[in-house]
Tab-separated table of C-alpha atoms and ligand atoms in Angstrom:
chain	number	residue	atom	x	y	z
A	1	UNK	CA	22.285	17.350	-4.515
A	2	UNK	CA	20.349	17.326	-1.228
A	3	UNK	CA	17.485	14.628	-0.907
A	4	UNK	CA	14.749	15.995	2.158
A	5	UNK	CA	13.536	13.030	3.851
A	6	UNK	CA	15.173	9.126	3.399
A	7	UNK	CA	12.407	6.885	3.460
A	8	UNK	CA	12.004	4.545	0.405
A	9	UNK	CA	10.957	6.938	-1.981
A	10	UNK	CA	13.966	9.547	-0.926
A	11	UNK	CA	16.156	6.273	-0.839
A	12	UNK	CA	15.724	5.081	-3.773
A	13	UNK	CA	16.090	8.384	-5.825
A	14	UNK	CA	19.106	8.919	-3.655
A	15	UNK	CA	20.308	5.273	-4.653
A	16	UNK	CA	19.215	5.794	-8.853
A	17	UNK	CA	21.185	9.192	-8.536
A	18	UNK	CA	24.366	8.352	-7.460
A	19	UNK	CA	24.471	5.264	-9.387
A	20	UNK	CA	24.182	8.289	-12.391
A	21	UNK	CA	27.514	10.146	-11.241
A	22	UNK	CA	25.782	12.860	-9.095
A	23	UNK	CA	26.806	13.523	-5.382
A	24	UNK	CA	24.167	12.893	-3.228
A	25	UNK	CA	23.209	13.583	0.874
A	26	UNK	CA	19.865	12.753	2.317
A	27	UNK	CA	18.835	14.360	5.655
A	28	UNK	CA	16.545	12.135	7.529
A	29	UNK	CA	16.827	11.223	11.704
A	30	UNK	CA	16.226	7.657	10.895
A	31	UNK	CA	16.921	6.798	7.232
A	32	UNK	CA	14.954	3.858	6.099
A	33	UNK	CA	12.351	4.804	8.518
A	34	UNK	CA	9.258	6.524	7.681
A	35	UNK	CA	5.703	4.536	6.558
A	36	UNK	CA	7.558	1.711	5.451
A	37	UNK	CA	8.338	0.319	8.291
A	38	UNK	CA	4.145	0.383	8.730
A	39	UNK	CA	3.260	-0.584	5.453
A	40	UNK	CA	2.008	-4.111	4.138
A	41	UNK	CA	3.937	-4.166	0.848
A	42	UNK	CA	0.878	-4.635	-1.262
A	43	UNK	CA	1.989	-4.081	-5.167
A	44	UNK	CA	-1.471	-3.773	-5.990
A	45	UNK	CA	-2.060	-1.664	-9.023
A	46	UNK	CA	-5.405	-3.873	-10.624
A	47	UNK	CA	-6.753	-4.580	-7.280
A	48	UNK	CA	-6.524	-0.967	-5.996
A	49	UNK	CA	-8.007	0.347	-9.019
A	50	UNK	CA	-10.563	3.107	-8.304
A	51	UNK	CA	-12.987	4.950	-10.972
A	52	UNK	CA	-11.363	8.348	-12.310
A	53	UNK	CA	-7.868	7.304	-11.556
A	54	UNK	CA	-6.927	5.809	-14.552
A	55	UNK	CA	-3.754	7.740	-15.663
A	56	UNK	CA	-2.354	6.648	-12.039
A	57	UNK	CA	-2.870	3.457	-13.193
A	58	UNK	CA	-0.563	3.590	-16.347
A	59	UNK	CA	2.001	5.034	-13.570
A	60	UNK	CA	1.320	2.314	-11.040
A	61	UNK	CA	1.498	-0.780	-13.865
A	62	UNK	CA	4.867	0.694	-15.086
A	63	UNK	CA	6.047	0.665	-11.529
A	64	UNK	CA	4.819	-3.010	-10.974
A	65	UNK	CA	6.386	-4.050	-14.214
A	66	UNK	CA	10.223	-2.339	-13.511
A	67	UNK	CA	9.963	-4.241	-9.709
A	68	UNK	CA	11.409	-7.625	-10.516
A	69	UNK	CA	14.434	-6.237	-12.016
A	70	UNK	CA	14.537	-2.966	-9.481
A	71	UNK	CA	14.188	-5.819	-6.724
A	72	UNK	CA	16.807	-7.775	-8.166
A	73	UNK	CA	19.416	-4.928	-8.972
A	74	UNK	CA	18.717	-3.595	-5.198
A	75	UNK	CA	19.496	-7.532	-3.735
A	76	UNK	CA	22.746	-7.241	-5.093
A	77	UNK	CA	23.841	-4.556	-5.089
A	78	UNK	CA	22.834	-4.746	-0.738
A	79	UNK	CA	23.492	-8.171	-0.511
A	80	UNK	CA	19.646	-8.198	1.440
A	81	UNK	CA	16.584	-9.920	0.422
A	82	UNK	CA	13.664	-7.366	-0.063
A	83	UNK	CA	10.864	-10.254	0.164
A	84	UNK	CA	9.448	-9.234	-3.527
A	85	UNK	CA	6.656	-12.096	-3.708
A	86	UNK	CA	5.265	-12.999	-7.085
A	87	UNK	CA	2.183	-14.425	-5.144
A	88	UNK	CA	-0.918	-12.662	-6.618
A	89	UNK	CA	-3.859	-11.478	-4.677
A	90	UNK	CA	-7.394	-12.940	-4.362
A	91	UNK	CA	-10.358	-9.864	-3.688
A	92	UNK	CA	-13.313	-11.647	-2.089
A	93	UNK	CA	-16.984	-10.495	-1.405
A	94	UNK	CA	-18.290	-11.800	2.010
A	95	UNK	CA	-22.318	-10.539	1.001
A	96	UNK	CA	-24.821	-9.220	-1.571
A	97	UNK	CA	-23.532	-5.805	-2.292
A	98	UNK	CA	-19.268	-6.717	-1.712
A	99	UNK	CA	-20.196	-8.885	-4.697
A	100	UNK	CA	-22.048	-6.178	-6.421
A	101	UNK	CA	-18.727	-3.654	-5.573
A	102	UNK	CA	-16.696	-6.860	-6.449
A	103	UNK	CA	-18.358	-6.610	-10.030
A	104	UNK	CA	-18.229	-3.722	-10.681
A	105	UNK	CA	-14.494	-3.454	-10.363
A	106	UNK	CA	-14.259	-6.735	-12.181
A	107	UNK	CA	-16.148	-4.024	-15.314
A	108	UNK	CA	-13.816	-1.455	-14.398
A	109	UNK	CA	-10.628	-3.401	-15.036
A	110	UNK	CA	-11.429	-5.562	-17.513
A	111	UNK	CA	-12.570	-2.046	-19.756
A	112	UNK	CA	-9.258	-1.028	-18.613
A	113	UNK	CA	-7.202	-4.200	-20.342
A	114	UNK	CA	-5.912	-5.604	-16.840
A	115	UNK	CA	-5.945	-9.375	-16.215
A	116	UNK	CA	-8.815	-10.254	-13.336
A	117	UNK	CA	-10.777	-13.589	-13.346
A	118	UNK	CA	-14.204	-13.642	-11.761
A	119	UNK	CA	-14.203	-16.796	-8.991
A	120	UNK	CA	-17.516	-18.504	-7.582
A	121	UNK	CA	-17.174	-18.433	-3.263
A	122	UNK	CA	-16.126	-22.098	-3.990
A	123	UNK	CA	-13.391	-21.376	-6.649
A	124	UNK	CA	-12.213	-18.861	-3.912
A	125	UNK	CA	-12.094	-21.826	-1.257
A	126	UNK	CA	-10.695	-24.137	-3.319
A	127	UNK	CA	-7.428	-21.367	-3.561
A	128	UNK	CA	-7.490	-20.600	-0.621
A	129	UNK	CA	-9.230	-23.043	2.120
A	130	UNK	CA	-8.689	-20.966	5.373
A	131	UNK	CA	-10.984	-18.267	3.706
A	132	UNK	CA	-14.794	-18.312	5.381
A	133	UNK	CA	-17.620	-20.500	4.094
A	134	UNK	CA	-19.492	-17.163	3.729
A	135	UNK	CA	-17.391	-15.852	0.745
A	136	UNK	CA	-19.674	-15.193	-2.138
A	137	UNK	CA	-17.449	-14.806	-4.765
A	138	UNK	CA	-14.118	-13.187	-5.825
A	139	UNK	CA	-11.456	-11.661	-8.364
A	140	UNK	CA	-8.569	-13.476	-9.287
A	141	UNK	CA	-5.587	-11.243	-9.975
A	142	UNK	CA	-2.525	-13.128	-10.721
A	143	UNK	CA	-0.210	-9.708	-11.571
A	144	UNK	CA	-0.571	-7.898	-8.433
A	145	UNK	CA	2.381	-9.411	-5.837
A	146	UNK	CA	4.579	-7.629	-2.872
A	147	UNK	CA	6.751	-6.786	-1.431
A	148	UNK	CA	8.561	-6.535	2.665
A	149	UNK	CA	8.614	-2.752	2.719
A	150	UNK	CA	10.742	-2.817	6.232
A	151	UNK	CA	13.738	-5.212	4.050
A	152	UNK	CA	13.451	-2.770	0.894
A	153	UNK	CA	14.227	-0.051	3.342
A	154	UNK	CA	17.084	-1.633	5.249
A	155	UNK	CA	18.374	-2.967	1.411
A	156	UNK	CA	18.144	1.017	-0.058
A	157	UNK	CA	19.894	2.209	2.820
A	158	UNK	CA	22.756	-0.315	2.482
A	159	UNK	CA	22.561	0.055	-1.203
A	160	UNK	CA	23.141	3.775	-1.082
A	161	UNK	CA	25.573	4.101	1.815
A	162	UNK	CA	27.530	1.467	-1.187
A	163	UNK	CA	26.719	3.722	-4.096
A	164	UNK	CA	28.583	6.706	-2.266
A	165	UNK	CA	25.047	8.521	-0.609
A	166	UNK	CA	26.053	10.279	2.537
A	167	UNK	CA	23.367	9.855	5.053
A	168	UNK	CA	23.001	12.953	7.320
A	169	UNK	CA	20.972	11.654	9.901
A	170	UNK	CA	18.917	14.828	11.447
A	171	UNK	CA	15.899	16.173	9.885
A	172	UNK	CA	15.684	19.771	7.740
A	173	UNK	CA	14.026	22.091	9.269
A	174	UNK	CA	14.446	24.669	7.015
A	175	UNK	CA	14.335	24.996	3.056
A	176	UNK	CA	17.783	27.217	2.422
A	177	UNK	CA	16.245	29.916	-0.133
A	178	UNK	CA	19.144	32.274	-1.704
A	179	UNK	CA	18.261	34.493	-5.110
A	180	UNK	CA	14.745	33.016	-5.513
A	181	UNK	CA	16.231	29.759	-6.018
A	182	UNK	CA	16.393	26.720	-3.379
A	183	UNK	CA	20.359	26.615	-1.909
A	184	UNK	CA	19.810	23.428	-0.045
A	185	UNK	CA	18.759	23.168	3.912
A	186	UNK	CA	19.020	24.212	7.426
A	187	UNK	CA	19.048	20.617	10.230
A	188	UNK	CA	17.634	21.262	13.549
A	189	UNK	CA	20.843	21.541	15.133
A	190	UNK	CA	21.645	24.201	12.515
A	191	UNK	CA	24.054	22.508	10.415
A	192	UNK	CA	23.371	23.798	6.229
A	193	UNK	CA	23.859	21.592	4.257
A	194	UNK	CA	23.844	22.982	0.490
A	195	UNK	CA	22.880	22.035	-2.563
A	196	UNK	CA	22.468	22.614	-6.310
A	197	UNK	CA	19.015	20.891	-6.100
A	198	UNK	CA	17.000	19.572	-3.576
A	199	UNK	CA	14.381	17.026	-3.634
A	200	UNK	CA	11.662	17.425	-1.374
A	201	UNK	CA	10.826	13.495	-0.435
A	202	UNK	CA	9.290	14.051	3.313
A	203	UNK	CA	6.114	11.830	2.720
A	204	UNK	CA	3.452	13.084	4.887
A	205	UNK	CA	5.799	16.175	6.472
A	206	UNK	CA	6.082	17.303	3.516
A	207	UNK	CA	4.146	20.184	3.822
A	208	UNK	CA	5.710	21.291	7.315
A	209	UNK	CA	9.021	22.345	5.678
A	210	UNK	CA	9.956	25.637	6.721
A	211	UNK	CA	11.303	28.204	4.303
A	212	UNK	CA	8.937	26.847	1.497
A	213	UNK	CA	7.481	29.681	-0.255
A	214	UNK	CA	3.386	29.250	-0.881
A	215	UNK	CA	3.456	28.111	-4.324
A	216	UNK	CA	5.811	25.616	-4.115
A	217	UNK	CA	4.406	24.384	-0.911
A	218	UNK	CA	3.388	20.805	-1.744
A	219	UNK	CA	-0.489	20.044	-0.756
A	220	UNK	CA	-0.205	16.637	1.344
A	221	UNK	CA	-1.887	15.982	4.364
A	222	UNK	CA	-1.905	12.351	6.636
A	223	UNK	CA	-4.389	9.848	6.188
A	224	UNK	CA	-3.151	7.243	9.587
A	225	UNK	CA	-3.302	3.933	8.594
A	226	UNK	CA	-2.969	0.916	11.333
A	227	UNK	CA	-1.852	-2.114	10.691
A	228	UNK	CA	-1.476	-5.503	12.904
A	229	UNK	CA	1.321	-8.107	12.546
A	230	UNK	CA	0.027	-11.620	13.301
A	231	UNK	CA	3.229	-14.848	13.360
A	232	UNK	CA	1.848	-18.110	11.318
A	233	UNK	CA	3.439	-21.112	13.340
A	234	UNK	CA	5.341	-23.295	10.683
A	235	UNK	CA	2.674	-26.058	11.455
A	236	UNK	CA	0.270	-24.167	10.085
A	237	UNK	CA	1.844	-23.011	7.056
A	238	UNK	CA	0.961	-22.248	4.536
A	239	UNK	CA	-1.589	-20.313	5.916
A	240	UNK	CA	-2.347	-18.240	3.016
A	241	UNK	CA	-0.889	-18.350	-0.160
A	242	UNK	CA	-1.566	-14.995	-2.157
A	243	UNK	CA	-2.664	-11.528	-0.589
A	244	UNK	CA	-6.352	-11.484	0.184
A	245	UNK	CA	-8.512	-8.696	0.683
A	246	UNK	CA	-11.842	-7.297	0.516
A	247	UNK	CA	-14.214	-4.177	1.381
A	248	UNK	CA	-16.159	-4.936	4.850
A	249	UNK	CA	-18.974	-2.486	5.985
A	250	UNK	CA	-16.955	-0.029	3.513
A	251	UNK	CA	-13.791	-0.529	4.772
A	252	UNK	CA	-10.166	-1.873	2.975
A	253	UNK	CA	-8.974	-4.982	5.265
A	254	UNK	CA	-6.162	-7.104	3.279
A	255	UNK	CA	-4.099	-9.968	4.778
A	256	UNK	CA	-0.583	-10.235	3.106
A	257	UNK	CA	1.228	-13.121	3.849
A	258	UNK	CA	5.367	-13.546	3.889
A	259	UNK	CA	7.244	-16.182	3.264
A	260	UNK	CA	8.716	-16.035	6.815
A	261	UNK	CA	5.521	-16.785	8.187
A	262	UNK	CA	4.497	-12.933	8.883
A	263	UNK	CA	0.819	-12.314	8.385
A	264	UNK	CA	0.045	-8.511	7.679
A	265	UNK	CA	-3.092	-7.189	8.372
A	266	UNK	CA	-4.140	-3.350	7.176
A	267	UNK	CA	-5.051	-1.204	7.529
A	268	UNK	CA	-7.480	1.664	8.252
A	269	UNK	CA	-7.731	5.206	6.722
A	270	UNK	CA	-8.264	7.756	9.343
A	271	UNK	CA	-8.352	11.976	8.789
A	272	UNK	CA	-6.916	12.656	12.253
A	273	UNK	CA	-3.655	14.759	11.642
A	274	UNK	CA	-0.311	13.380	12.937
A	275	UNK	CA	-2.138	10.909	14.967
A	276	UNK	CA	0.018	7.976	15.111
A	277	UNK	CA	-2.139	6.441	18.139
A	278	UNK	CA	-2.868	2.650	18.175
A	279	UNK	CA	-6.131	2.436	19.120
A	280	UNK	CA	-8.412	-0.562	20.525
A	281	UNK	CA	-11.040	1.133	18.090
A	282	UNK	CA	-8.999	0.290	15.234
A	283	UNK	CA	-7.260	-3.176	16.219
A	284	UNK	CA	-10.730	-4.357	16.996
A	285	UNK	CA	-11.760	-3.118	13.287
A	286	UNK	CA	-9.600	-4.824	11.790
A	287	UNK	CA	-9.376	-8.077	13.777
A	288	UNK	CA	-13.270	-8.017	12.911
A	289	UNK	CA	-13.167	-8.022	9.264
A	290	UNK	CA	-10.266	-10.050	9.131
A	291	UNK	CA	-11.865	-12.529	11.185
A	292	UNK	CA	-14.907	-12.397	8.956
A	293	UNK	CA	-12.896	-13.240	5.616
A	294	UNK	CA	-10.584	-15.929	7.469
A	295	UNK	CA	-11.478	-17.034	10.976
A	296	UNK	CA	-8.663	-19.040	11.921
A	297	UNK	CA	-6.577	-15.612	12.368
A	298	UNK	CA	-7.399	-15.423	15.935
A	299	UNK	CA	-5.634	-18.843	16.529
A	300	UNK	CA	-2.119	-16.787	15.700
A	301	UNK	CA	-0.157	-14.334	18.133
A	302	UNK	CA	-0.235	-11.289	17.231
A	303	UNK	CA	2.861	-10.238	17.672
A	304	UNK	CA	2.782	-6.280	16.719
A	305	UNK	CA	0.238	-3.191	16.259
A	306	UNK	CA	1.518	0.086	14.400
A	307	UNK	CA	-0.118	2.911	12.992
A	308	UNK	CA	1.663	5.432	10.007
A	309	UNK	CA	0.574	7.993	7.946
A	310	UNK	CA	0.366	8.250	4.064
A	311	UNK	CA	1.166	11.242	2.410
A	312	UNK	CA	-2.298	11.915	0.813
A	313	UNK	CA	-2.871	13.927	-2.238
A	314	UNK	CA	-5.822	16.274	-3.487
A	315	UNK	CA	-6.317	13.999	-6.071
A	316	UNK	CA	-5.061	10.760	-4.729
A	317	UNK	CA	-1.526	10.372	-7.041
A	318	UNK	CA	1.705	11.853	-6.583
A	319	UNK	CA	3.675	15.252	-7.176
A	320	UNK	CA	6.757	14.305	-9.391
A	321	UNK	CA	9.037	16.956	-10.476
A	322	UNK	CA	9.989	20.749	-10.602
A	323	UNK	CA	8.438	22.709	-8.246
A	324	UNK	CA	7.528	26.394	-8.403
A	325	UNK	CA	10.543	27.249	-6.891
A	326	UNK	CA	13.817	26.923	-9.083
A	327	UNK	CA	16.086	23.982	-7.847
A	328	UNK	CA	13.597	22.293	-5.599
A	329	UNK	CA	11.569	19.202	-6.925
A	330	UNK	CA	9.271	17.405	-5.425
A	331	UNK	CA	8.913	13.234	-5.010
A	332	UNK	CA	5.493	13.107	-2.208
A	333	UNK	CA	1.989	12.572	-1.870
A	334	UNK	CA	2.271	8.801	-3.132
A	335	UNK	CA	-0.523	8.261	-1.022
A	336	UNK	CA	-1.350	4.707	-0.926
A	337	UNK	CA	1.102	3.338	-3.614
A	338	UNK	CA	4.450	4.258	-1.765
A	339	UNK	CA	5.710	1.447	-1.873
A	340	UNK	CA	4.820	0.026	-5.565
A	341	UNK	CA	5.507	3.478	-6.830
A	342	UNK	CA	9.287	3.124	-5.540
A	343	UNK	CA	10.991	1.959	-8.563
A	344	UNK	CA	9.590	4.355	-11.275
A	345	UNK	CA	9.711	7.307	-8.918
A	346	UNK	CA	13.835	6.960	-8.211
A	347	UNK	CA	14.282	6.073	-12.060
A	348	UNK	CA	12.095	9.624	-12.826
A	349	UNK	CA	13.429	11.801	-10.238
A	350	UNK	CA	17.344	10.826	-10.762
A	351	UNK	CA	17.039	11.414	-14.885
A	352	UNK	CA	15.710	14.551	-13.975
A	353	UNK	CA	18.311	15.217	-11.806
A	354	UNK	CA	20.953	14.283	-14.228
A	355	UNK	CA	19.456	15.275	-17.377
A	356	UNK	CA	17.934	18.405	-16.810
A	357	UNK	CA	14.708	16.415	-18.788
A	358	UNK	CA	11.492	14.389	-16.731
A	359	UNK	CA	10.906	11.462	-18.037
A	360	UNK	CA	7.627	11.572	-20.451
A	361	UNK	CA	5.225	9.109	-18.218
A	362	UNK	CA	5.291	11.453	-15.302
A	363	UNK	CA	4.668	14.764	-16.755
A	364	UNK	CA	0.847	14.123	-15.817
A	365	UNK	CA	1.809	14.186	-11.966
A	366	UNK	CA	3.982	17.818	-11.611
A	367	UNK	CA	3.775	19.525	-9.350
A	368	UNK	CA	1.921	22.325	-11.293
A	369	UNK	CA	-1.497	20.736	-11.714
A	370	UNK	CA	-2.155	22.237	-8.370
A	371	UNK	CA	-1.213	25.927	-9.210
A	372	UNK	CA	-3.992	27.956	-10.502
A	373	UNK	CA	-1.885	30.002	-13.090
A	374	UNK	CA	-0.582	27.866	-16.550
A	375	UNK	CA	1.654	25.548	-16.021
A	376	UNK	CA	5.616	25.712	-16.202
A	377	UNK	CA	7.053	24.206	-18.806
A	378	UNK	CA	8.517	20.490	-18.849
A	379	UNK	CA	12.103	21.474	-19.590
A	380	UNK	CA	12.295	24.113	-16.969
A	381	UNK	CA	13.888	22.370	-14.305
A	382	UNK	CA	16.154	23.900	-12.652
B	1	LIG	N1	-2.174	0.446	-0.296
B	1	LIG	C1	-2.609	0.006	0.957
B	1	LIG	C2	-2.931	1.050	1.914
B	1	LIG	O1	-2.633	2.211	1.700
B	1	LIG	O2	-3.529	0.736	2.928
């Protein structure tokens, strides 16, 4: 089997495959690459929780609750830490109507079943004493944790060159097509390299794939997120000592401390194509809201700036499964759970791959929900 595209998610279904018997190749330039090595590692499936999207929850706690043991399993069998943090995450409200948004969510989630505690601004400080005098108030969630995206990268692509995966490192240009029924791909230099089945897992190129007839063309586009990377001198650790986030002016700013003294800050959500430009626009952004929830963050170097793109989704949650076209399935448009969807999506996409059957708890994210005839059935995977 062919798997398009080896960042995390293409890694790890690479990784869960093999370690099921099949024979696997990913074509990617730079495996392990891709909008991990931008991403903040946030495992936040309560604190990301957003009105309408509640099956994506059920999808996203599953995912959360396999990650100890997927993080554990990957350490050894790489022999590298991934920097899974059971830390928690604190959701603050710097004014009036953050703390009305704050509430609200607080409704939303606790209607929902998930574990949130409501915090006075001094409850907040008390956890957390770096935060600003200003904060009004804020939403304890113990269950939400991370993890280093850029070490579960490095630790997949160790993991599968172990399991057997052979890493092709060029990217597919072309979707090989032969009898109405995906044969594999064409590289850039030309090489084919066939397969029974191929897994489309190209994040946010996803939908540039040549050779991919309309139907099973998946429907992702980039949202650019940039994100700054701020050191936290050992004499002023600990710093901070959960993830801590909030909505400024209408905008998502999160700090995410490591353990290593790395302090993440993300990110913004910007509409502009494959724009990976840093911008002074968007640093300043997000220096100012971060600044707002903890001052002391312009005491620390900051000691990197990066932008990457999320592969965005009509309806915000990923396509998981068979496409139209026999032979190809699809693992994309994880949108902003990448990285806590990892785990469930490898488990999924590798039984399907080596049972012919998708696992029950993603049938509600195929492919198909975007086609306007009926849809396909389940079993017809290949
Ligand atoms: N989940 C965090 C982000 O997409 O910015």
């Amino acid at each position: 089997m062919l798997v398009i595209g080896g960042g995390i998610i293409g890694l790890a279904i690479a990784w869960r495959s093999a370690q099921r018997g099949l024979k696997v190749t990913v074509a990617d330039p730079e495996p392990g690459g891709g909008a991990a090595g931008v991403a903040a590692g946030m495992l936040a499936a309560v604190t990301e929780l957003h009105y309408g999207e509640q099956t994506l929850l059920a999808l996203n706690l599953e995912s959360a609750r396999r990650y100890p043991a997927f993080a554990a399993e990957l350490e050894e069998a790489s022999g590298h830490s991934v920097g899974y943090r059971a830390c928690g995450t604190l959701a603050v409200a710097l004014d009036t109507d953050d703390r009305a948004h704050l509430r609200e969510l607080h409704a939303l989630q606790q209607r929902s079943g998930l574990d949130a505690q409501w915090l006075s601004g001094r409850e907040c400080r008390r956890l957390e004493p770096m935060l600003a005098p200003g904060v009004r108030g804020g939403l304890r969630v113990d269950g939400d944790h991370q993890v280093d995206p850029r070490r579960l990268a490095a630790a997949l692509v160790t993991a599968c060159e172990r399991a057997g995966v052979r890493l092709h490192r060029g990217w597919a240009a072309r979707l090989l097509v032969e009898r109405d029924r995906a044969a594999g791909a064409v590289l850039a230099d030309g090489t084919e390299l066939r397969a029974g089945q191929t897994v489309l897992a190209g994040g946010s190129l996803s939908g540039r794939l040549a050779g991919l007839p309309a139907d099973a063309l998946p429907p992702v586009r980039p949202v650019k997120g940039q994100v700054l990377r701020l050191a936290v001198p050992a004499p002023l650790a600990p710093f901070l000592s959960r993830t801590v986030r909030a909505v400024v002016r209408g905008s998502h700013v999160y700090l995410v401390p490591r353990a290593n003294g790395e302090l993440v800050i993300g990110a913004t959500s910007e509409e502009l194509g494959f724009d990976t430009t840093v911008t002074a626009g968007g640093v300043y952004e997000l220096l100012r809201d971060a600044h707002e929830l903890v001052p002391g963050i312009t005491e620390l170097p900051l000691t990197e700036t990066r932008a990457g793109l999320r592969p965005g989704s009509p309806d915000n949650a990923p396509l998981l499964g068979p496409s139209a076209l026999p032979g190809l399935l699809l693992a994309t448009g994880h949108y902003r759970n990448g990285v806590l969807l990892t785990p469930l999506t490898g488990d999924a996409i590798a039984t399907a791959l080596a049972t012919g059957v998708l696992p029950e708890e993603v049938h509600p994210f195929t492919p198909d929900r975007f086609l306007p005839a009926a849809p396909a059935s389940q079993e017809q995977l290949v």
